[in-house]
GROMACS .gro file of C-alpha atoms in nm:
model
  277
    1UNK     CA    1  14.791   4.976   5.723
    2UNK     CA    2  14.551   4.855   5.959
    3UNK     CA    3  14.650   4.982   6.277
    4UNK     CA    4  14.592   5.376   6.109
    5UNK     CA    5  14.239   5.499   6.143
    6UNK     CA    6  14.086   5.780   5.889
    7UNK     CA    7  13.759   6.011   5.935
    8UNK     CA    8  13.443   5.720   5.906
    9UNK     CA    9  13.304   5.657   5.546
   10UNK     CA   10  12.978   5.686   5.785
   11UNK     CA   11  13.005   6.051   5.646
   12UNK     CA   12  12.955   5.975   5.292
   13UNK     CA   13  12.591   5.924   5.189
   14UNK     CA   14  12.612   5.781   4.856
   15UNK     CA   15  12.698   5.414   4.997
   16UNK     CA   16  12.449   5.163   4.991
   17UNK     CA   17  12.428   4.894   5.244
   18UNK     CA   18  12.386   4.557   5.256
   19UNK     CA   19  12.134   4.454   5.490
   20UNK     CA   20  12.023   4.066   5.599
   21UNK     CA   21  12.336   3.932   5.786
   22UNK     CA   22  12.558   3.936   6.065
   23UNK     CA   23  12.782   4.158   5.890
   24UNK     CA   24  12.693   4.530   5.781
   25UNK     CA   25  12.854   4.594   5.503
   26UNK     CA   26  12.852   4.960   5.326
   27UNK     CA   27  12.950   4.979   4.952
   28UNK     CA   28  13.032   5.210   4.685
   29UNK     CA   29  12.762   5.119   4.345
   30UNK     CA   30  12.873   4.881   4.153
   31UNK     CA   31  13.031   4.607   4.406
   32UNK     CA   32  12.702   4.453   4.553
   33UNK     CA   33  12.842   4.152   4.409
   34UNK     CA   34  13.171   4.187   4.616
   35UNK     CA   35  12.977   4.310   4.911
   36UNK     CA   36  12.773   4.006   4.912
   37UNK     CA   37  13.056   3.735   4.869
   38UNK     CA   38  13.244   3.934   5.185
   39UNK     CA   39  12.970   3.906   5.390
   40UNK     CA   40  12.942   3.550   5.326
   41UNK     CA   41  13.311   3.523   5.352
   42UNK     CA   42  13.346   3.733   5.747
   43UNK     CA   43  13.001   3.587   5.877
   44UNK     CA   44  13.147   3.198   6.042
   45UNK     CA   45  13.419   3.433   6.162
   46UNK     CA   46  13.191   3.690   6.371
   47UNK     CA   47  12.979   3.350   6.490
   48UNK     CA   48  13.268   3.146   6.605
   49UNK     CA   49  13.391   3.429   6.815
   50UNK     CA   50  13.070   3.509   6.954
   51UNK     CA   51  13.055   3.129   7.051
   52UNK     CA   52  13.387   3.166   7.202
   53UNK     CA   53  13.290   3.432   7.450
   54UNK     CA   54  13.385   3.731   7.195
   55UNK     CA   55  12.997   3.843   7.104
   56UNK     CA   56  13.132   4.193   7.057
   57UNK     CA   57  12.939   4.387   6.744
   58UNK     CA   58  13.175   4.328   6.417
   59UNK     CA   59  13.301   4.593   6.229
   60UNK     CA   60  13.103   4.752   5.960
   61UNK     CA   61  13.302   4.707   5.599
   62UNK     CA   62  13.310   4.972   5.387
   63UNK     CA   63  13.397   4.883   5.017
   64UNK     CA   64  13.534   5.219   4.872
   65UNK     CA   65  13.669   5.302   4.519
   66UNK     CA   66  13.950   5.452   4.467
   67UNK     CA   67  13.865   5.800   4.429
   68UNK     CA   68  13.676   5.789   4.786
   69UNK     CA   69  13.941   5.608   4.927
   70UNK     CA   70  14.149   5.897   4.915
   71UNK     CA   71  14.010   6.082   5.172
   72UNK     CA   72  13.893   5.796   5.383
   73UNK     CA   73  14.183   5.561   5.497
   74UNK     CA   74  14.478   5.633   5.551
   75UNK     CA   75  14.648   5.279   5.430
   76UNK     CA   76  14.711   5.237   5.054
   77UNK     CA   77  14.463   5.156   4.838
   78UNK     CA   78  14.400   4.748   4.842
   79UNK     CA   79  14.503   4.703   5.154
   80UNK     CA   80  14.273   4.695   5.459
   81UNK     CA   81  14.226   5.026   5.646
   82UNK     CA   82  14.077   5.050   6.037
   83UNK     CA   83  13.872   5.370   6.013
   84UNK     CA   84  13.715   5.559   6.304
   85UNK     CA   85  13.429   5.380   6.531
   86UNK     CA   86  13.573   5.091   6.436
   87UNK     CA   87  13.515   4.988   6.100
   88UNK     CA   88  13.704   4.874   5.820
   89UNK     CA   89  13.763   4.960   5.524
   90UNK     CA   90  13.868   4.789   5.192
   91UNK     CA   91  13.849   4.797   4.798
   92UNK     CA   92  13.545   4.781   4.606
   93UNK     CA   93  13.732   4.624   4.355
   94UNK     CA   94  14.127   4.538   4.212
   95UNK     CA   95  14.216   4.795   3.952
   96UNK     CA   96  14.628   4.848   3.775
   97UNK     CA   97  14.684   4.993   4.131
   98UNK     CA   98  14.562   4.746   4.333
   99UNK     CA   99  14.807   4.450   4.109
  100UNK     CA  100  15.114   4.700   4.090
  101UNK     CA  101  15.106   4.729   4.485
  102UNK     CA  102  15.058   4.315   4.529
  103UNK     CA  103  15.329   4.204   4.267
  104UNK     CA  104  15.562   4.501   4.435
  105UNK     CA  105  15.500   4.292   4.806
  106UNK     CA  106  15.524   3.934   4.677
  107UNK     CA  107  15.757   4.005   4.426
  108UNK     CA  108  15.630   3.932   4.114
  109UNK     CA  109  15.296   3.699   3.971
  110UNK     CA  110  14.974   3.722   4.200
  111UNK     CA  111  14.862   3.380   4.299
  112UNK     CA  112  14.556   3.238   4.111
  113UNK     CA  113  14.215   3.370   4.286
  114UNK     CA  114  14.013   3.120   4.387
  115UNK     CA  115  13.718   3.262   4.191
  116UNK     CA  116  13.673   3.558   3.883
  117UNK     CA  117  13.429   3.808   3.995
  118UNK     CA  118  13.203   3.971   3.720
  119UNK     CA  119  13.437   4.255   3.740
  120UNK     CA  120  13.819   4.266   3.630
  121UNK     CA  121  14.115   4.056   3.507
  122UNK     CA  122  14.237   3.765   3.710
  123UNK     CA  123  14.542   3.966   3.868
  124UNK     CA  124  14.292   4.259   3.980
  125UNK     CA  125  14.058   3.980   4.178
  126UNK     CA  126  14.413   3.827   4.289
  127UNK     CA  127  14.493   4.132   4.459
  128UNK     CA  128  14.169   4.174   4.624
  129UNK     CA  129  14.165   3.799   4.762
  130UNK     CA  130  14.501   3.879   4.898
  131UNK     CA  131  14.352   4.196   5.127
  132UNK     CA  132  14.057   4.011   5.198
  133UNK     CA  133  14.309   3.752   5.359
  134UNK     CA  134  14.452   4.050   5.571
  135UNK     CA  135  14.063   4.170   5.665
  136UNK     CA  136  13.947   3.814   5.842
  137UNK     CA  137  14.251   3.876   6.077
  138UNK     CA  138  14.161   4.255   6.153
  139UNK     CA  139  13.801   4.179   6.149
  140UNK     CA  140  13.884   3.902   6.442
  141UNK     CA  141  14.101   4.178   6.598
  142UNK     CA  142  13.840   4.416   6.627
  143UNK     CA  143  13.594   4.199   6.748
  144UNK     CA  144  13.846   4.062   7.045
  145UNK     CA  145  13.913   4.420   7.148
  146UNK     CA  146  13.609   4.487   7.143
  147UNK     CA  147  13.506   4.191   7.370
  148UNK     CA  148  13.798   4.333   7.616
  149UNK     CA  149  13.981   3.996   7.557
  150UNK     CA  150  14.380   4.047   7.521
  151UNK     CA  151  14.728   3.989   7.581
  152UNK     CA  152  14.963   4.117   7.827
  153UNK     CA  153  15.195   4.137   7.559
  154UNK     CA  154  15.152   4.302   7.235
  155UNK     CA  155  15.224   4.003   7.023
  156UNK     CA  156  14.960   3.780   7.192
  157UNK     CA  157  14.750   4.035   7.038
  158UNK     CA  158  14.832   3.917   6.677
  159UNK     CA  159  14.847   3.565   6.791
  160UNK     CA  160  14.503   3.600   6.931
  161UNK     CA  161  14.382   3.671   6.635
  162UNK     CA  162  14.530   3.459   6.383
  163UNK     CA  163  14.395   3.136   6.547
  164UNK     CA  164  14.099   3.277   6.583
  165UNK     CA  165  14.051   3.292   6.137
  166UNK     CA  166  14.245   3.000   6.129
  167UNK     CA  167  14.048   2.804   6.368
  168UNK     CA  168  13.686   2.890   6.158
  169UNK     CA  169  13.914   2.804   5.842
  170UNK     CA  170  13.975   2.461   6.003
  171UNK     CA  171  13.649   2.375   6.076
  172UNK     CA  172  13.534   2.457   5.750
  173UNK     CA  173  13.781   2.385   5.508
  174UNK     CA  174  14.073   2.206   5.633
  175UNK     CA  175  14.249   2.195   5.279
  176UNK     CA  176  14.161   2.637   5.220
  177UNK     CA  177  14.364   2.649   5.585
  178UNK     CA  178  14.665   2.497   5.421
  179UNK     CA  179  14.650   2.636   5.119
  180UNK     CA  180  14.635   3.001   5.283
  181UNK     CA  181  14.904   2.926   5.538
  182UNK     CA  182  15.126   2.841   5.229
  183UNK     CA  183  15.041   3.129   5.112
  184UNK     CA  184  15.165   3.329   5.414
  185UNK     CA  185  15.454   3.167   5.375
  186UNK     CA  186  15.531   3.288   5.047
  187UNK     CA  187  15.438   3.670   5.162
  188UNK     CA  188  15.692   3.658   5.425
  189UNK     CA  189  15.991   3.582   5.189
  190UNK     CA  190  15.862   3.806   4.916
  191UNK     CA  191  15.820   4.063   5.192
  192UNK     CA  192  16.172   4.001   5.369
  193UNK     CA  193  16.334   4.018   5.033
  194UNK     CA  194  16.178   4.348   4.983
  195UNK     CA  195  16.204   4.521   5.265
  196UNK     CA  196  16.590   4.443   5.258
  197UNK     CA  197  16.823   4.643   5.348
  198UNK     CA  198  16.611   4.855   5.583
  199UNK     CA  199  16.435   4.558   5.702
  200UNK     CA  200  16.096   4.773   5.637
  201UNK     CA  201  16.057   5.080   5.783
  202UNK     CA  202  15.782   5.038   6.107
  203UNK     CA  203  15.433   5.036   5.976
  204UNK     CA  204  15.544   4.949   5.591
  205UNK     CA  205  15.310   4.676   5.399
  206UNK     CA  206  15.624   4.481   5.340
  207UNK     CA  207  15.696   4.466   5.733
  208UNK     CA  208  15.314   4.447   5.791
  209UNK     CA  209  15.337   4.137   5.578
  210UNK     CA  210  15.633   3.998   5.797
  211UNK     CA  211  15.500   4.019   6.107
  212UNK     CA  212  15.165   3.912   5.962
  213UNK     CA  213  15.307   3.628   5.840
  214UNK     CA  214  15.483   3.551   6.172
  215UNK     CA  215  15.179   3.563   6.369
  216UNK     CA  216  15.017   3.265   6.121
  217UNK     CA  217  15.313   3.051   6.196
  218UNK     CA  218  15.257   3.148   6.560
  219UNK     CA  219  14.885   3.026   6.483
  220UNK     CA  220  14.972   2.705   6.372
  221UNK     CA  221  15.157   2.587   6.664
  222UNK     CA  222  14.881   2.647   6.869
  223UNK     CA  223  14.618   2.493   6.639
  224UNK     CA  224  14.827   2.172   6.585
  225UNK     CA  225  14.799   2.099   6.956
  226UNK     CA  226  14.429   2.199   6.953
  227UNK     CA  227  14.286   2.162   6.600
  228UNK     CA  228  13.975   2.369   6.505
  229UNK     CA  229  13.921   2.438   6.891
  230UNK     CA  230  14.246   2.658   6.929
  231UNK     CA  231  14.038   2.996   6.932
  232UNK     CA  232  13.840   2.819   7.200
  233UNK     CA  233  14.076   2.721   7.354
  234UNK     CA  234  14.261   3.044   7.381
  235UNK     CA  235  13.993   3.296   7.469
  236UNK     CA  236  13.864   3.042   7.774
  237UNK     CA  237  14.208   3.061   7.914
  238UNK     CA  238  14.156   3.504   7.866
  239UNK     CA  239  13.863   3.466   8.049
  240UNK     CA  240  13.968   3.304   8.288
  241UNK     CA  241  14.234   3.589   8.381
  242UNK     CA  242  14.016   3.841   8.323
  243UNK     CA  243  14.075   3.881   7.991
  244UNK     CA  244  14.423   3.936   7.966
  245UNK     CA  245  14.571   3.640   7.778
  246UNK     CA  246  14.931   3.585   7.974
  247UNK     CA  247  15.249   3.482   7.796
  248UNK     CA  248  15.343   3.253   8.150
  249UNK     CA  249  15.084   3.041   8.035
  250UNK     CA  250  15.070   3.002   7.636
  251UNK     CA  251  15.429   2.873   7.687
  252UNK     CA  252  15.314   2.608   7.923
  253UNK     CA  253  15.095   2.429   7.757
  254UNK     CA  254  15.272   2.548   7.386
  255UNK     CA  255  15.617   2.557   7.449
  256UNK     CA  256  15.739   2.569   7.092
  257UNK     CA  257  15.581   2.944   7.147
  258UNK     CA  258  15.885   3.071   7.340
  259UNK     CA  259  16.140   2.975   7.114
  260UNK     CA  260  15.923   3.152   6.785
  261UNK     CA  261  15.914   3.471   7.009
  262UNK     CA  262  16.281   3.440   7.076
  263UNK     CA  263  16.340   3.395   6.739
  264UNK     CA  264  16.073   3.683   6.608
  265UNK     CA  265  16.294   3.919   6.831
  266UNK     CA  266  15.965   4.045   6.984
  267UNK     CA  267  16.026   4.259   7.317
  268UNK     CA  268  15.927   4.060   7.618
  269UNK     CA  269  15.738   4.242   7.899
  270UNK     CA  270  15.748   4.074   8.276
  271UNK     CA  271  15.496   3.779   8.325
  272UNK     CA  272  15.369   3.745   8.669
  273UNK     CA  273  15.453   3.389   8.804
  274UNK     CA  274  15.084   3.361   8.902
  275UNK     CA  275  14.989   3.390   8.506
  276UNK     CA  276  15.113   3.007   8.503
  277UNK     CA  277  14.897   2.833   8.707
   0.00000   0.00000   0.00000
């Protein structure tokens, strides 16, 4: 999944890049169109964080087909991959693959995509809205470590940057935010079904999905206090620790947070009293 890292695509010569915004983006020939719309898509993303104190450089993207995929990520293929230096990886397109691995995690039909790219059935450019979904939250991840910004504990981490997509998602389209939280939603339970009996073995897509999906819920606490300034609001309070994010004070002024970790079962580590103040 994300968290794995692979040799760089930066080795392979025969991508192309896409030059003119925020976001370099690296693709195999043949997905300039997907390239371009993934630019657009990451680009309010890398600008809100940069105006909330996290101007670090975003990843580059590399869209990969299959066949180079293979020896560039180690995540499978149609879901998003960290590679080294940084950089993340993702399909240049959905293929049979691609839908057979998405119906497997939510358990059945893809959800409508929003749009039909020029290339491949509706259930291929399902499955490729669903791990672009996944990439705004790494992207923001990368970009806040990066910046040096964190939490003391490892799930502030995810929560960190979950409000920060949602909180560009809200500012731009309020009724998209909904819709994709919903849409979370329904991961988790596929997911949770799935991974049942084992409960997903540690680093599984179906238990990436979970905890994925519990980190959005996390989110939305957090942004129904502060609306489309929660990623704001969040990284100030970083700052203005150092840049470690402490869990003393996201349960002070959201206290609905401590009963969701409780409930998540995520390990607690010691918050210093002075984190609270």
């Amino acid at each position: 999944m994300a968290a794995q890292t692979a040799p760089p695509p930066a080795a392979t010569p025969f991508l192309l890049e896409l030059g003119g915004g925020l976001v370099k983006v690296q693709y195999t020939p043949g997905s300039l169109y997907r390239a371009a719309r993934l630019q657009e898509r990451l680009e309010p993303l890398v600008r809100g964080l940069a105006s909330w104190g996290a101007a670090a450089p975003p990843p580059v993207v590399y869209l990969l087909s299959r066949e180079e995929w293979a020896s560039m990520a180690a995540a499978p293929y149609g879901l998003p991959a960290v590679v080294a230096r940084g950089g993340l990886a993702l399909c240049a397109w959905g293929d049979a693959g691609t839908v057979e691995l998405w119906r497997g995690l939510v358990g059945g039909r893809l959800p409508a995509p929003a749009e039909l790219p020029p290339r491949g059935s509706p259930e291929e450019a399902a499955s490729v809205m669903l791990a672009d979904l996944l990439a705004e939250v790494e992207t923001a991840r990368l970009m806040l470590r990066g910046a040096g910004l964190r939490g003391e504990e490892e799930w502030i981490d995810g929560l960190l940057a979950h409000v920060a997509a949602r909180s560009v998602r809200l500012r731009q389209s309020p009724a998209l935010d909904g819709e994709l939280a919903g849409l979370y939603r329904a991961l988790a339970a596929a997911a949770a079904v799935r991974a049942a009996p084992d409960s997903g073995a540690a680093g599984s897509p179906a238990r990436w999905l979970v905890d994925e999906a519990r980190f959005d819920h996390a989110a939305g606490l957090v942004l129904a206090v502060e609306g489309g300034g929660g990623a704001k609001a969040l990284l100030k309070a970083a700052r203005r620790d150092g840049g470690t994010l402490g869990a003393a004070r996201l349960f002070k002024r959201y206290p609905e947070l401590e009963s969701w970790v409780a409930a998540s079962g995520l390990a607690r580590a010691a918050t210093p009293a002075s984190a609270a103040d």
